[in-house]
Amino acid sequence: MAALLAGLILAGAQTWSLPAARPCDAAELAELTAEATTPYRLTCRAVLTPGQSIVRPLLIEGAEASGARLDCAGGVVGRPGASVSTRTPSIAVWSRRIAADRWSRPTDVRISRCLIHGSVRVWGMGADGSYDDLRVSSRTADHTAAAQAAAPSHIALDEVVIRGTGSIPLYVGPGVTRLNLTRSTLEGRSVATALYLDAESADNRIEGNLFRTRTGREMIAVDGSARNRIIGNRFELNGRPGVFLYRNCGERGVIRHQTPSYNVITDNAFTGAARWRPRLVVENARQGRRAYCGADKGYPWGSSLDDRDGSSQNVVSYNSGKLA
């Protein structure tokens, strides 16, 4: 018993030792909720009061934001119908390059009880939009480990609603690990997917959510992402596909090292599936059938060596579907 108590005390001390693991003060809360268009850097734990909203973009960047929290208490982030993009999301959880091969990344971030208009983007290498760092890293044998070490980790979104306005509502970027999306709803519209799990990401948990975004493609893309748990979700497909597992070989010249393998996709309920080809969960969905697959040629690993998806050792079971 004494050992257990000591462990709990130690765990609590470690949590509060994170840079942003402190309550936001009154001045910080006032700035966070101000009528402004410039991004606000969150480096504390903010709890809104009922009726408060955040209209400015939110940036949770670098190690100094580790431990940050946002509890909206049912409030709103963003503006209804406002245009967002991959570079200008409503909420960005980003790493920042601090040297040629070193990144400052946020960890242990939690966002809860928010209605978010637009999108959330969690990103490590490539957060600057150039993809140059990803291309260079992908040409080395230990790229997966490097991408994961550079990316945000232990990010939790719980009881949130992300209402898409065109851009992908939730983008989980290269190398992101241990992101949890739970008890949440993705809705609105997206020209692509509702949720994207990008290359080299892993160990993310997508559980107990409702997906009803009107998408231009599949609802969830698992692109070279491994060991994820997609469990107990409800999908309103509106004739679109459900979950695709593939490896997007050569896109932007970046070698995909990891295959979409060792994922668990179980106990999900799909409604509104297409009557013709009702694709609920599809493994090896692309198999290299893209014009840019040759853009990563010349290296002895990953998609440079083999354009195929390589999906294996996935558990896909106990999913149910109804036609549109």
XYZ file of C-alpha atoms in Angstrom:
324
model
C 0.000 0.000 0.000
C 2.819 2.381 0.877
C 4.516 1.609 -2.427
C 1.291 2.282 -4.347
C 0.791 5.614 -2.565
C 4.375 6.607 -3.292
C 3.853 5.772 -6.971
C 0.717 7.908 -7.164
C 2.502 10.816 -5.501
C 5.398 10.483 -7.947
C 3.029 10.357 -10.936
C 1.281 13.501 -9.686
C 4.584 15.289 -9.226
C 5.637 14.378 -12.754
C 2.346 15.697 -14.170
C 2.623 19.029 -12.383
C 6.266 19.369 -13.375
C 5.181 19.794 -17.008
C 5.719 23.407 -18.129
C 2.061 24.173 -18.877
C 0.546 22.192 -15.991
C -0.714 25.240 -14.116
C -4.019 27.083 -14.108
C -4.294 30.019 -16.505
C -4.515 33.297 -14.649
C -7.185 35.928 -15.221
C -5.070 37.901 -17.689
C -4.340 34.798 -19.776
C -8.014 33.811 -19.855
C -8.975 37.319 -20.928
C -6.467 37.219 -23.776
C -7.546 33.702 -24.775
C -11.175 34.786 -25.114
C -10.469 38.201 -26.648
C -11.965 39.286 -29.968
C -8.829 38.778 -32.080
C -7.669 37.036 -35.250
C -4.054 36.283 -34.306
C -3.329 32.819 -32.816
C -3.194 32.536 -29.048
C -0.379 30.387 -27.624
C -1.794 28.230 -24.850
C 0.794 27.379 -22.181
C -1.482 26.800 -19.191
C -4.679 25.020 -18.200
C -7.774 26.943 -19.215
C -11.304 26.246 -17.983
C -13.968 28.424 -19.594
C -17.123 29.468 -17.830
C -20.478 28.622 -19.451
C -21.190 31.033 -22.283
C -17.550 31.891 -22.991
C -16.103 31.271 -26.434
C -12.770 31.451 -28.236
C -12.910 33.093 -31.654
C -9.188 33.310 -32.360
C -7.039 30.369 -33.556
C -5.390 28.359 -30.796
C -1.730 27.299 -30.997
C -0.333 24.637 -28.667
C 3.281 24.459 -29.795
C 6.553 23.076 -28.495
C 7.626 21.552 -25.200
C 6.606 24.696 -23.326
C 2.965 23.733 -24.019
C 3.321 20.247 -22.492
C 0.620 19.696 -19.901
C -1.730 22.319 -21.365
C -5.472 21.848 -21.063
C -8.562 23.433 -22.554
C -11.929 22.663 -20.992
C -14.571 24.677 -22.823
C -17.390 23.627 -20.452
C -19.623 23.290 -23.505
C -18.351 26.475 -25.153
C -17.211 27.176 -28.688
C -13.846 27.484 -30.442
C -13.784 29.232 -33.827
C -16.482 30.872 -35.901
C -19.336 29.016 -37.637
C -18.529 28.464 -41.300
C -15.129 30.140 -41.083
C -12.590 28.999 -43.669
C -9.672 26.944 -42.322
C -6.797 25.104 -43.975
C -3.952 22.748 -43.140
C -1.816 25.793 -42.305
C -4.512 27.725 -40.457
C -6.585 25.267 -38.387
C -8.843 26.271 -35.527
C -6.591 24.409 -33.086
C -2.985 23.482 -33.899
C -0.954 21.117 -31.724
C 2.465 21.430 -33.323
C 6.111 20.653 -32.842
C 8.729 23.303 -33.565
C 12.140 22.727 -35.120
C 14.944 23.930 -32.814
C 17.945 22.506 -34.711
C 18.650 20.656 -37.934
C 17.677 17.338 -36.370
C 15.935 18.396 -33.148
C 12.334 19.241 -32.429
C 10.514 20.723 -29.464
C 7.224 18.877 -29.118
C 4.173 19.232 -26.871
C 3.006 16.213 -24.866
C 0.219 15.481 -22.406
C -2.274 17.953 -23.888
C -6.016 17.622 -23.264
C -8.951 19.330 -24.995
C -12.436 18.596 -23.707
C -16.092 19.683 -23.849
C -15.642 22.002 -26.847
C -17.595 22.645 -30.029
C -14.821 23.362 -32.527
C -15.746 25.034 -35.806
C -13.203 24.151 -38.517
C -10.391 21.712 -37.782
C -7.795 20.357 -35.391
C -4.321 19.555 -36.692
C -1.684 17.622 -34.722
C 1.673 17.710 -36.476
C 5.396 17.085 -35.941
C 7.871 17.052 -38.846
C 6.444 19.090 -41.692
C 4.515 21.461 -39.435
C 6.068 24.356 -41.351
C 4.261 23.135 -44.465
C 7.387 22.526 -46.527
C 7.711 18.717 -46.205
C 11.475 19.135 -46.740
C 12.309 17.763 -43.299
C 10.071 14.745 -43.873
C 11.659 14.006 -47.244
C 15.180 14.183 -45.832
C 14.352 12.084 -42.789
C 12.508 9.472 -44.851
C 15.722 8.746 -46.735
C 17.286 7.360 -43.546
C 16.726 3.888 -42.106
C 15.410 5.053 -38.718
C 12.833 7.484 -40.082
C 9.866 6.014 -38.193
C 11.587 6.438 -34.821
C 12.784 9.927 -35.752
C 9.329 11.054 -36.880
C 7.739 9.737 -33.705
C 10.347 11.388 -31.480
C 9.654 14.725 -33.201
C 5.855 14.602 -33.078
C 3.322 15.470 -30.378
C 2.398 12.569 -28.109
C -0.253 11.795 -25.505
C -2.846 14.200 -26.917
C -6.432 13.698 -25.694
C -9.638 15.005 -27.238
C -12.638 14.020 -25.155
C -16.277 15.044 -25.499
C -15.543 17.424 -28.339
C -17.508 18.175 -31.486
C -15.425 19.123 -34.524
C -17.664 20.668 -37.177
C -15.727 20.630 -40.434
C -15.958 23.479 -42.917
C -14.140 21.840 -45.843
C -10.681 20.964 -44.527
C -10.200 17.586 -42.793
C -11.729 17.997 -39.307
C -9.027 16.027 -37.471
C -5.596 15.481 -39.008
C -3.150 13.316 -37.041
C 0.187 14.050 -38.685
C 3.355 12.034 -39.330
C 4.784 10.341 -36.260
C 2.055 11.333 -33.789
C 1.673 8.710 -31.068
C -0.862 7.979 -28.349
C -3.541 10.427 -29.406
C -6.949 9.616 -27.925
C -10.225 10.679 -29.522
C -13.057 9.572 -27.257
C -16.770 10.282 -26.767
C -16.649 12.864 -29.540
C -18.429 13.767 -32.777
C -16.945 14.669 -36.156
C -19.528 16.368 -38.340
C -19.906 19.147 -40.900
C -18.177 18.622 -44.240
C -14.764 17.709 -45.618
C -13.454 17.620 -49.164
C -11.422 14.554 -48.159
C -11.757 12.446 -44.978
C -13.139 13.108 -41.497
C -10.028 11.718 -39.764
C -6.572 11.159 -41.231
C -3.917 9.061 -39.485
C -0.752 9.890 -41.384
C 2.458 7.965 -42.019
C 4.605 6.730 -39.119
C 1.923 7.595 -36.561
C 1.033 4.848 -34.101
C -0.736 3.690 -30.941
C -3.656 6.084 -31.272
C -7.073 5.290 -29.790
C -10.299 6.208 -31.581
C -13.095 4.925 -29.372
C -16.752 5.633 -28.679
C -17.173 8.418 -31.241
C -19.789 9.414 -33.809
C -18.568 10.101 -37.349
C -21.129 11.881 -39.502
C -18.972 14.260 -41.547
C -20.075 14.546 -45.158
C -16.842 13.509 -46.821
C -15.485 13.473 -50.337
C -13.674 10.184 -49.650
C -13.556 7.496 -46.968
C -14.398 8.517 -43.410
C -11.052 7.457 -41.864
C -7.728 7.072 -43.673
C -5.049 4.901 -42.044
C -2.033 5.834 -44.167
C 1.054 3.928 -43.023
C -0.204 4.203 -39.432
C 0.144 1.246 -37.065
C -1.127 -0.248 -33.829
C -4.176 1.980 -33.640
C -7.408 0.978 -31.915
C -10.594 2.022 -33.726
C -13.255 0.558 -31.493
C -16.925 1.061 -30.733
C -17.571 3.992 -33.040
C -20.691 4.840 -35.042
C -20.383 5.897 -38.673
C -23.049 7.621 -40.772
C -21.515 7.078 -44.203
C -24.019 8.739 -46.572
C -22.873 6.351 -49.297
C -19.148 6.919 -48.788
C -16.617 4.275 -47.646
C -15.734 3.705 -43.994
C -12.104 2.970 -43.052
C -9.324 2.541 -45.612
C -5.879 1.151 -44.745
C -3.093 1.885 -47.214
C 0.355 3.385 -47.661
C 0.450 6.490 -49.830
C 3.705 5.688 -51.597
C 5.822 8.587 -52.846
C 3.476 11.471 -52.105
C 5.593 14.653 -52.061
C 8.644 12.425 -52.400
C 8.337 11.183 -48.809
C 9.090 7.477 -48.305
C 6.468 5.733 -46.177
C 8.432 3.319 -43.991
C 5.697 1.880 -41.802
C 2.853 -0.253 -43.107
C -0.760 0.097 -41.900
C -0.474 -2.979 -39.709
C -1.334 -4.290 -36.238
C -4.445 -2.124 -36.055
C -7.580 -3.224 -34.197
C -10.839 -2.196 -35.890
C -13.702 -3.833 -34.032
C -17.250 -3.345 -32.750
C -17.991 -0.391 -35.015
C -21.475 0.264 -36.450
C -21.773 1.604 -40.006
C -25.016 2.962 -41.445
C -25.727 4.481 -44.842
C -23.235 2.278 -46.702
C -23.338 2.408 -50.498
C -25.603 -0.229 -52.049
C -23.025 -0.786 -54.751
C -19.681 -1.753 -53.189
C -20.532 -1.096 -49.514
C -16.918 -0.711 -48.380
C -16.825 -0.602 -44.591
C -13.221 -1.534 -43.725
C -10.800 -2.066 -46.621
C -7.228 -3.259 -46.133
C -4.613 -2.635 -48.842
C -6.929 -0.089 -50.417
C -4.424 1.450 -52.872
C -1.573 -0.955 -53.632
C 0.494 1.706 -55.335
C -2.108 2.905 -57.775
C -0.994 6.529 -57.721
C 0.953 8.546 -60.298
C 3.379 9.889 -57.690
C 4.472 6.498 -56.305
C 7.746 6.760 -58.217
C 8.696 10.021 -56.517
C 10.398 8.177 -53.638
C 12.424 5.643 -55.649
C 16.036 4.704 -55.019
C 16.195 3.633 -51.360
C 16.166 0.137 -49.828
C 13.210 0.504 -47.469
C 9.524 1.231 -47.199
C 7.486 2.426 -50.137
C 10.675 3.237 -52.058
C 11.361 -0.489 -52.219
C 7.766 -1.666 -52.624
C 4.808 0.496 -53.678
C 2.269 -1.908 -52.222
C 0.432 -1.090 -48.995
C 1.742 -4.046 -46.991
C -1.196 -4.075 -44.579
C -1.016 -7.129 -42.299
C -1.772 -8.458 -38.825
C -4.823 -6.237 -38.435
C -7.812 -7.371 -36.393
C -11.044 -6.476 -38.194
C -14.058 -8.064 -36.556
C -17.542 -7.595 -35.130
C -18.282 -4.563 -37.292
C -21.858 -4.162 -38.522
C -23.221 -2.332 -41.527
C -26.519 -1.183 -43.020
C -27.065 -0.006 -46.577
C -28.188 3.484 -47.494
